[in-house]
XYZ file of C-alpha atoms in Angstrom:
632
model
C -19.178 -13.391 -11.789
C -16.515 -15.522 -10.074
C -15.826 -17.175 -13.419
C -14.888 -13.817 -14.977
C -12.661 -12.353 -12.257
C -9.503 -13.826 -13.800
C -10.172 -11.781 -16.943
C -9.718 -8.486 -15.071
C -5.901 -8.738 -15.026
C -5.635 -11.026 -18.059
C -7.153 -8.563 -20.557
C -4.445 -5.894 -20.029
C -1.855 -8.683 -20.111
C -3.178 -9.752 -23.519
C -2.956 -6.142 -24.682
C 0.666 -6.089 -23.554
C 1.445 -9.316 -25.424
C -0.231 -8.186 -28.643
C 1.492 -4.792 -28.706
C 4.738 -6.127 -27.273
C 5.162 -9.105 -29.584
C 3.490 -7.497 -32.590
C 5.221 -4.145 -32.043
C 6.056 -2.891 -35.551
C 3.534 -5.265 -37.140
C 0.530 -3.801 -35.294
C -0.862 -0.755 -37.171
C -0.532 2.496 -35.214
C -4.250 3.125 -35.559
C -4.952 -0.214 -33.891
C -2.363 -0.597 -31.120
C -3.685 2.282 -29.017
C -7.238 1.011 -29.178
C -6.198 -2.579 -28.399
C -4.552 -1.311 -25.215
C -7.469 0.967 -24.328
C -10.217 -1.584 -24.964
C -8.398 -4.219 -22.913
C -8.545 -1.910 -19.888
C -12.140 -0.990 -20.688
C -13.019 -4.693 -20.658
C -11.480 -5.006 -17.179
C -13.477 -1.965 -16.061
C -16.753 -3.465 -17.306
C -16.113 -6.750 -15.484
C -15.213 -4.771 -12.361
C -18.566 -2.970 -12.577
C -20.269 -6.364 -12.709
C -18.344 -7.505 -9.628
C -19.298 -4.268 -7.882
C -22.964 -4.994 -8.573
C -22.585 -8.478 -7.093
C -21.063 -7.063 -3.896
C -23.715 -4.344 -3.645
C -26.502 -6.918 -3.845
C -25.344 -8.685 -0.674
C -23.052 -7.094 1.969
C -21.912 -10.549 3.096
C -20.642 -11.626 -0.315
C -16.904 -11.873 -0.968
C -15.731 -13.188 -4.326
C -12.743 -15.472 -3.803
C -11.309 -17.749 -6.440
C -8.338 -20.095 -5.933
C -7.037 -21.269 -9.300
C -4.153 -23.608 -8.501
C -1.613 -24.545 -5.847
C 1.199 -22.096 -6.415
C 3.788 -22.939 -3.759
C 4.253 -26.082 -1.701
C 6.987 -26.847 0.839
C 6.364 -29.522 3.456
C 3.150 -28.673 5.269
C 3.108 -25.161 3.791
C 0.989 -24.507 0.707
C 0.003 -21.281 -1.000
C -2.770 -21.025 -3.567
C -2.746 -18.644 -6.498
C -6.041 -16.933 -5.844
C -7.899 -13.655 -6.262
C -9.950 -11.850 -3.629
C -12.619 -9.347 -4.612
C -14.073 -7.731 -1.522
C -15.312 -4.208 -0.920
C -11.813 -2.814 -0.580
C -10.335 -4.363 -3.697
C -13.374 -3.505 -5.833
C -12.974 0.202 -5.065
C -9.350 0.011 -6.182
C -10.286 -2.029 -9.260
C -12.797 0.583 -10.392
C -10.311 3.418 -9.889
C -7.418 1.630 -11.619
C -9.392 0.439 -14.629
C -11.698 3.468 -14.911
C -9.081 6.191 -14.654
C -6.572 3.934 -16.414
C -8.891 3.600 -19.419
C -9.228 7.385 -19.711
C -5.445 7.790 -19.570
C -5.051 5.166 -22.310
C -7.541 7.004 -24.545
C -5.791 10.318 -23.861
C -2.465 8.703 -24.811
C -3.774 7.873 -28.281
C -3.762 11.572 -29.106
C -0.828 12.636 -26.958
C 1.605 10.009 -28.267
C 0.394 9.900 -31.880
C 3.729 11.128 -33.275
C 5.825 8.818 -31.099
C 7.977 6.358 -33.027
C 7.671 3.529 -30.457
C 3.896 3.817 -30.248
C 3.183 0.112 -29.704
C 5.976 -0.257 -27.136
C 4.493 2.601 -25.114
C 1.052 0.992 -24.970
C 2.565 -2.399 -24.217
C 4.299 -0.939 -21.150
C 1.133 0.909 -20.140
C -0.913 -2.306 -20.288
C 1.736 -4.219 -18.351
C 1.653 -1.524 -15.666
C -2.102 -1.884 -15.272
C -1.798 -5.701 -15.210
C 0.635 -5.672 -12.284
C -1.394 -3.092 -10.384
C -4.510 -5.231 -10.784
C -2.545 -8.261 -9.606
C -1.446 -6.281 -6.557
C -4.990 -5.448 -5.441
C -6.587 -8.743 -6.490
C -4.152 -11.087 -4.733
C -5.513 -12.995 -1.744
C -2.133 -13.107 -0.008
C 0.854 -10.902 0.730
C 2.927 -12.972 -1.698
C 0.729 -12.151 -4.673
C 0.558 -8.543 -3.536
C 4.349 -8.501 -3.515
C 4.511 -9.877 -7.064
C 2.289 -7.033 -8.253
C 4.265 -4.630 -6.060
C 7.523 -5.580 -7.771
C 5.861 -5.556 -11.172
C 4.693 -1.945 -10.938
C 8.210 -1.018 -9.813
C 9.635 -2.615 -12.945
C 7.054 -0.935 -15.173
C 7.725 2.449 -13.605
C 11.363 2.005 -14.611
C 10.367 1.141 -18.180
C 7.906 4.033 -18.519
C 9.912 6.750 -16.754
C 12.870 5.835 -18.977
C 10.691 5.364 -22.066
C 12.785 7.892 -23.993
C 15.905 5.901 -23.175
C 18.185 7.818 -25.530
C 18.109 10.696 -23.044
C 20.623 9.983 -20.259
C 18.835 12.251 -17.780
C 15.628 10.262 -18.230
C 17.544 7.017 -17.763
C 18.991 8.370 -14.522
C 15.485 9.268 -13.305
C 14.265 5.764 -14.124
C 17.171 4.158 -12.272
C 16.603 6.456 -9.306
C 12.956 5.402 -9.080
C 13.880 1.731 -9.381
C 16.645 1.812 -6.769
C 14.755 3.885 -4.191
C 11.784 1.560 -4.514
C 14.072 -1.419 -3.949
C 15.019 0.046 -0.568
C 11.365 0.111 0.445
C 10.762 -3.326 -1.045
C 13.361 -4.812 1.274
C 11.288 -3.634 4.233
C 8.147 -5.157 2.732
C 9.957 -8.460 2.132
C 11.291 -8.607 5.699
C 7.820 -7.800 6.965
C 6.429 -10.756 5.018
C 9.072 -13.060 6.483
C 8.121 -11.944 9.983
C 4.401 -12.390 9.222
C 5.048 -15.962 8.118
C 7.195 -16.678 11.152
C 4.485 -15.297 13.453
C 1.305 -16.618 11.861
C 2.562 -19.518 9.740
C 0.788 -18.150 6.689
C 0.752 -15.237 4.261
C -2.963 -15.498 3.407
C -4.889 -12.411 4.523
C -7.674 -14.303 6.295
C -5.314 -16.434 8.375
C -3.020 -13.538 9.290
C -5.786 -11.155 10.332
C -7.662 -13.824 12.287
C -4.462 -14.599 14.186
C -3.754 -10.911 14.853
C -7.187 -10.396 16.403
C -6.352 -13.053 18.985
C -3.219 -11.201 20.132
C -2.956 -8.405 22.670
C -2.379 -4.791 21.652
C 1.092 -3.331 21.162
C 2.979 -6.600 20.954
C 6.597 -6.009 19.778
C 6.269 -8.482 16.923
C 3.208 -6.660 15.544
C 5.028 -3.345 15.853
C 7.987 -4.790 13.953
C 5.753 -6.262 11.222
C 3.817 -3.045 10.664
C 6.918 -0.833 10.659
C 8.620 -3.083 8.108
C 5.540 -3.059 5.899
C 5.422 0.712 6.249
C 9.006 0.959 4.985
C 7.677 -0.627 1.791
C 4.852 1.909 1.676
C 7.307 4.783 2.214
C 9.213 3.745 -0.898
C 6.255 3.009 -3.140
C 4.137 5.968 -2.027
C 6.993 8.488 -1.926
C 7.161 9.530 1.723
C 10.080 10.972 3.682
C 12.889 9.970 3.247
C 12.268 8.012 0.009
C 10.161 10.593 -1.837
C 12.717 12.195 -4.165
C 12.210 9.665 -6.956
C 8.635 10.798 -7.608
C 9.308 14.376 -8.817
C 12.086 13.002 -11.053
C 9.581 10.532 -12.500
C 8.297 13.496 -14.548
C 10.929 12.449 -17.100
C 8.406 10.027 -18.574
C 5.554 10.939 -20.928
C 2.840 13.025 -19.207
C 0.130 10.316 -19.368
C 2.573 8.045 -17.526
C 2.845 10.691 -14.823
C -0.933 10.690 -14.550
C -1.052 6.905 -14.279
C 1.736 6.680 -11.686
C 0.578 9.653 -9.609
C -3.167 9.173 -9.718
C -4.438 5.678 -10.368
C -1.717 3.141 -9.767
C 1.725 2.966 -8.283
C 1.762 5.593 -5.546
C -1.561 4.394 -4.148
C -0.153 0.891 -3.634
C 1.293 1.824 -0.243
C -2.042 3.259 0.894
C -3.852 0.122 -0.237
C -1.370 -2.115 1.586
C -1.868 -0.290 4.903
C -5.661 -0.227 4.526
C -5.618 -3.944 3.687
C -3.486 -4.515 6.815
C -5.688 -2.304 9.016
C -6.115 -5.060 11.621
C -2.344 -5.238 12.126
C -1.981 -1.470 12.424
C -4.813 -1.125 14.920
C -3.048 -3.725 17.063
C 0.215 -1.710 16.807
C -0.582 1.860 17.976
C 3.069 2.954 17.987
C 3.374 2.089 14.293
C 0.204 4.041 13.559
C 1.744 7.093 15.242
C 4.844 6.695 13.076
C 2.656 6.487 9.969
C 0.799 9.658 10.969
C 3.901 11.750 11.676
C 5.809 10.601 8.590
C 2.768 11.528 6.478
C 2.462 14.848 8.299
C 6.086 15.873 7.710
C 5.863 14.775 4.075
C 2.675 16.772 3.477
C 4.211 19.926 4.950
C 7.634 19.605 3.323
C 6.284 18.828 -0.152
C 3.748 21.657 0.162
C 6.511 24.156 0.946
C 8.633 22.941 -1.972
C 5.657 23.220 -4.320
C 5.447 26.970 -3.621
C 8.660 27.695 -5.525
C 8.570 25.219 -8.415
C 8.127 26.615 -11.920
C 7.894 23.413 -13.945
C 4.184 22.659 -14.391
C 4.707 18.920 -13.907
C 7.046 19.367 -10.929
C 4.423 21.431 -9.096
C 1.899 18.635 -9.618
C 4.489 16.043 -8.595
C 5.125 17.715 -5.246
C 1.400 18.142 -4.766
C 1.100 14.358 -5.182
C 3.749 13.777 -2.524
C 1.896 16.178 -0.226
C -1.514 14.614 -0.842
C -0.091 11.160 -0.186
C 1.093 12.582 3.122
C -2.525 13.547 3.859
C -3.590 9.972 3.175
C -0.955 8.547 5.499
C -2.021 10.938 8.242
C -5.560 9.589 7.854
C -4.202 6.035 8.092
C -2.126 6.923 11.135
C -5.076 8.368 13.047
C -7.153 5.301 12.198
C -9.401 6.867 9.552
C -8.909 4.068 7.025
C -12.074 4.715 5.041
C -11.211 8.416 4.879
C -7.768 7.603 3.483
C -9.287 5.444 0.756
C -11.886 8.152 0.089
C -9.039 10.581 -0.588
C -7.357 7.978 -2.812
C -10.503 7.968 -4.961
C -11.005 11.736 -5.135
C -7.281 12.321 -5.633
C -7.280 9.863 -8.538
C -9.957 11.963 -10.230
C -8.511 15.433 -9.811
C -4.815 14.519 -10.023
C -5.278 12.516 -13.241
C -7.246 15.506 -14.551
C -4.530 17.999 -13.604
C -1.723 15.939 -15.130
C -3.618 15.364 -18.357
C -4.424 19.084 -18.516
C -0.727 19.778 -18.012
C -0.040 17.431 -20.912
C -2.505 19.375 -23.034
C -0.725 22.621 -22.161
C 2.705 21.123 -22.920
C 1.314 19.731 -26.190
C 0.088 23.190 -27.183
C 3.344 24.872 -26.107
C 5.515 22.566 -28.200
C 7.051 20.803 -25.199
C 7.570 23.842 -22.947
C 6.979 23.107 -19.224
C 8.156 26.336 -17.540
C 5.102 28.330 -16.369
C 7.157 31.544 -16.498
C 7.025 31.207 -20.290
C 3.261 30.642 -20.432
C 0.349 32.895 -19.477
C -2.930 33.871 -21.122
C -3.666 30.348 -22.388
C -7.334 30.318 -21.379
C -8.442 31.774 -24.719
C -6.429 29.398 -26.884
C -7.200 26.330 -24.734
C -10.775 26.787 -23.476
C -11.485 23.127 -22.615
C -8.097 22.636 -20.987
C -8.506 25.875 -19.045
C -11.950 25.037 -17.670
C -11.054 21.479 -16.720
C -7.778 22.583 -15.110
C -9.714 25.129 -13.061
C -12.076 22.391 -11.873
C -9.100 20.230 -10.920
C -7.521 23.148 -9.055
C -10.740 23.860 -7.131
C -11.010 20.157 -6.274
C -7.483 19.771 -4.921
C -7.741 23.084 -3.062
C -10.842 21.821 -1.268
C -13.476 24.150 -2.675
C -17.085 23.015 -2.201
C -18.776 21.121 -3.769
C -15.777 19.604 -5.575
C -14.385 16.187 -4.643
C -11.374 17.278 -2.621
C -13.507 19.398 -0.296
C -15.186 16.366 1.262
C -12.197 14.045 1.563
C -9.752 16.749 2.731
C -12.078 18.038 5.436
C -12.766 14.481 6.568
C -9.014 13.917 7.018
C -8.714 17.177 8.970
C -11.642 16.173 11.174
C -10.014 12.814 11.874
C -6.738 14.553 12.733
C -8.560 16.914 15.118
C -9.934 14.037 17.167
C -6.457 12.466 17.403
C -4.027 15.332 17.988
C -4.298 19.129 17.849
C -0.663 19.291 16.723
C -1.283 16.989 13.761
C -4.419 18.946 12.893
C -2.616 22.306 13.010
C 0.296 21.271 10.791
C -2.021 19.473 8.390
C -4.227 22.570 8.141
C -1.139 24.599 7.190
C -0.334 21.996 4.531
C -3.875 22.323 3.169
C -3.420 26.103 2.929
C -0.138 25.616 1.060
C -1.941 23.322 -1.393
C -4.395 26.067 -2.305
C -1.609 28.651 -2.639
C 0.691 26.726 -4.989
C -2.166 25.340 -7.080
C -3.779 28.740 -7.743
C -0.328 30.179 -8.350
C 0.138 27.494 -11.000
C -3.320 28.117 -12.463
C -2.919 31.905 -12.767
C 0.637 31.760 -14.140
C -0.473 29.285 -16.809
C -3.829 30.575 -17.972
C -4.061 34.288 -17.030
C -2.119 37.460 -17.797
C -0.100 38.118 -20.912
C 1.504 35.351 -22.936
C 5.215 35.161 -22.050
C 6.385 32.582 -24.571
C 7.900 33.057 -28.033
C 6.026 34.409 -31.025
C 6.377 31.028 -32.739
C 4.730 29.302 -29.758
C 1.920 31.831 -29.683
C 1.177 31.381 -33.380
C 0.899 27.610 -32.942
C -1.244 27.526 -29.797
C -4.190 25.174 -30.254
C -6.608 23.080 -28.252
C -5.870 19.372 -28.003
C -7.675 16.813 -30.205
C -10.916 15.217 -29.060
C -9.169 12.002 -27.948
C -7.428 14.155 -25.328
C -10.225 16.538 -24.357
C -12.942 13.914 -23.773
C -10.975 12.254 -20.943
C -10.441 15.744 -19.493
C -14.176 16.421 -19.463
C -15.021 13.029 -17.931
C -12.440 13.492 -15.185
C -13.657 17.042 -14.590
C -17.150 15.643 -14.052
C -15.833 13.042 -11.611
C -13.805 15.714 -9.796
C -17.004 17.703 -9.404
C -19.342 14.989 -8.099
C -16.900 12.398 -6.719
C -17.029 13.892 -3.240
C -20.661 12.885 -2.824
C -19.413 9.353 -2.140
C -18.642 10.557 1.383
C -21.059 13.187 2.638
C -20.414 14.591 6.159
C -22.879 13.666 8.908
C -24.016 17.279 9.259
C -25.689 17.051 5.850
C -27.825 14.163 7.122
C -27.002 12.069 4.096
C -25.465 8.563 4.086
C -21.690 8.266 3.799
C -21.734 5.739 0.982
C -18.069 4.778 1.096
C -18.012 4.401 4.878
C -21.036 2.104 4.791
C -19.721 0.201 1.787
C -16.302 -0.509 3.348
C -17.660 -1.400 6.786
C -17.122 -5.183 6.290
C -13.397 -4.506 5.667
C -12.594 -1.637 8.044
C -15.448 -1.956 10.548
C -13.435 -3.915 13.125
C -10.622 -1.367 13.003
C -13.095 1.527 13.326
C -14.173 0.191 16.727
C -10.709 0.959 18.114
C -9.184 3.474 15.811
C -10.451 7.021 16.098
C -13.122 9.303 17.493
C -15.601 11.469 15.643
C -15.622 15.257 15.489
C -18.652 17.122 16.780
C -21.120 18.750 14.427
C -20.049 22.141 15.761
C -16.465 21.479 14.781
C -17.503 20.272 11.312
C -19.512 23.459 10.706
C -16.587 25.541 11.927
C -14.118 23.615 9.749
C -16.230 23.979 6.615
C -16.839 27.679 7.206
C -13.223 28.529 8.014
C -11.938 26.465 5.085
C -14.212 28.330 2.684
C -13.229 31.755 4.033
C -9.515 30.905 3.906
C -9.824 29.618 0.362
C -11.523 32.818 -0.806
C -8.784 34.903 0.832
C -6.051 32.766 -0.778
C -7.615 33.024 -4.230
C -7.887 36.802 -3.820
C -4.280 37.243 -2.680
C -2.811 34.937 -5.321
C -4.902 36.630 -8.029
C -3.644 40.063 -6.983
C -0.011 38.957 -7.044
C 0.103 36.942 -10.257
C -2.639 38.538 -12.372
C -3.308 42.058 -11.137
C 0.343 42.842 -10.329
C 1.561 40.520 -13.131
C 4.304 39.078 -10.934
C 6.563 36.554 -12.696
C 8.780 34.318 -10.525
C 12.509 35.014 -10.705
C 15.002 32.670 -12.239
C 16.126 30.063 -9.712
C 19.675 31.435 -9.443
C 18.321 34.878 -8.483
C 16.215 33.616 -5.583
C 17.705 34.197 -2.127
C 17.089 33.257 1.505
C 14.503 30.686 2.476
C 12.945 30.948 -0.993
C 16.227 29.669 -2.390
C 16.046 26.708 0.013
C 12.534 25.928 -1.259
C 13.550 26.388 -4.907
C 16.322 23.855 -4.289
C 13.926 21.477 -2.520
C 15.650 21.735 0.882
C 18.810 20.403 -0.808
C 17.685 16.858 -0.059
C 19.021 15.489 -3.351
C 22.323 17.257 -2.729
C 22.450 15.799 0.780
C 21.836 12.282 -0.525
C 24.420 12.784 -3.240
C 27.072 14.070 -0.805
C 26.551 11.751 2.139
C 25.179 8.590 0.522
C 25.820 8.379 -3.219
C 29.413 9.662 -3.280
C 30.584 7.622 -0.248
C 28.996 4.538 -1.779
C 30.756 5.267 -5.061
C 34.069 5.581 -3.194
C 33.407 2.352 -1.303
C 32.407 0.606 -4.528
C 35.515 1.874 -6.281
C 37.702 0.671 -3.388
C 35.959 -2.710 -3.360
C 36.406 -3.086 -7.103
C 40.013 -1.947 -7.389
C 41.461 -3.411 -4.187
C 39.232 -6.329 -3.219
C 37.766 -7.497 -6.534
C 40.717 -6.794 -8.824
C 43.541 -6.545 -6.281
C 42.761 -9.646 -4.228
C 40.061 -11.948 -5.609
C 41.045 -11.568 -9.260
C 44.741 -12.074 -8.391
C 43.987 -15.365 -6.641
C 41.936 -16.562 -9.589
C 44.513 -15.301 -12.088
C 47.368 -16.967 -10.174
C 45.768 -20.353 -10.741
C 45.562 -19.458 -14.393
C 49.233 -18.449 -14.486
C 50.230 -21.651 -12.644
C 48.263 -23.796 -15.049
C 49.669 -21.896 -17.980
C 53.264 -22.365 -16.692
C 52.783 -26.071 -16.031
C 51.283 -26.566 -19.454
C 54.284 -24.726 -20.935
C 56.672 -27.258 -19.342
C 54.590 -30.179 -20.557
C 54.422 -28.622 -23.991
C 58.226 -29.018 -24.296
C 57.913 -32.790 -24.614
C 55.368 -32.409 -27.377
C 57.920 -31.828 -30.157
C 55.897 -33.375 -32.976
C 58.599 -36.038 -33.821
C 57.139 -39.542 -33.827
C 60.509 -41.141 -33.209
C 60.947 -39.270 -29.955
C 57.453 -40.333 -28.895
C 58.391 -44.025 -29.545
C 61.630 -43.698 -27.572
C 59.760 -42.064 -24.715
C 57.196 -44.873 -24.722
C 59.955 -47.558 -24.692
C 61.766 -45.811 -21.812
C 58.484 -45.536 -19.918
C 57.774 -49.279 -20.385
C 61.312 -50.190 -19.245
C 61.009 -47.966 -16.172
C 57.643 -49.494 -15.296
C 59.133 -53.003 -15.694
C 62.154 -52.179 -13.500
C 59.907 -50.546 -10.902
C 57.717 -53.662 -10.859
C 60.728 -55.991 -10.499
C 62.152 -53.966 -7.577
C 58.849 -53.994 -5.700
């Protein structure tokens, strides 16, 4: 199996090259399947690697291919590491990624730049695979930067639209801010441990004492990178704007790839974070505030994709809370379940938008369950999963995060429980406004409502199945069944688990499950009464007042950034350009040009073009040289 590991990232790269170089020469009927089958091939090899790891808990597949960097005594190999952490990510990226590729074949079938779209999609998957396969922070960083580049290309795929271009640039720039933190963290790791290889760094960290300032600095800097990539406060505003890209891109970014990179990085660095308890607290509280804030904003959004975008930001906050309280396996468990139901929800949203002729405002939808039966049923399953209804996937991972929070801090638990309630409210609000009640769109839209083609509905059904049974990967102890994921990841997170967090009592787990179920039933009932029975339709944004207006305007965070960061920077840039660049530096450079030009003008006077004058000048010059020589 070691001999095939290199093919996992290479196959999507080949798909990118074929569609990218071939572009117009690759038939439309072929380019989508080339991209999809390349990811499927990576998924199949990943399954084989998973089987190898399952056969022996002590096996780690590591392959060093060549010496990549060499400077004095320092060397860095280009190598891949497939352990129990990376294999989980590989299966999620390639499995869910393959379904999104297949879905895209139907969704993008009328797109002019069909091959370019799939080329970008393959390149995205390649860099994400490189990120999780790398055996060092350097290779992780290469993949990290690569997915940032690809997000820019995909979010701005329809580049003729200036608003989409602005969204792409916003995502790129805000991620660069986080990347600077990651880069500084790597520099400090190298200065401290003399290496950027995982094994060397973690072995060195275990020999240090807890709460050393250098470990705190390293982990906080790395977390800055995670804040940018995984859209946490204060660098989260790029993610909702990323909805400018095609809907399958939203599914790929939000569910299977980019935003989970920050979670993976912290889980991979679990040894460092355990040794830096202050940093772990920071991680927990940043995730907590993000989960709550995004959940509140999601209550008043009316764009179907924006609601899902803010739910992603909120769910990522849940994952960071789990990381902060030391529940690393739980965080990764939620990464897996979230990949299933969030990819499902986004692809269902794409199916709705496809049927509505591009309309995304839920106030203009309603009653779609009859026209879109498959989309309706699968969206309902996704909604139940993210809301935490048993036995769907989100029920197990969400409750496990809440249980971990309970053992760490009652305050964190309380606020996180409120965030979980908000999740159920805004998701069922979205579900009822979209699929129930009377149709509120135009007559033309109603006449053209139709279910999506089979290439789009099959991925929906597969993801719905995974959203239903995916939670059984992590059964609670009270069910007296093995927690597969916890046992599977023990070789990676086991050392951290010894120090990280306590375990909730069985009584608390029973109470949590029971109260969660009762609350969910009450929420469904109340939301149903408001949006179906009473047929309430949200007001236009400009008519909303009070705190609801604050939520509709997303706490005015974008306006704050624009007023206090963007505009002052524009003023400073304008001053620097007009007064320093043009007024000072350019004048110095130009003055040399003017001086040279003036001197050349004087010299040009003696170049009259008359040969006789040239001969006289030469004779005079010779005489002067002779006289000068005689005098000396």
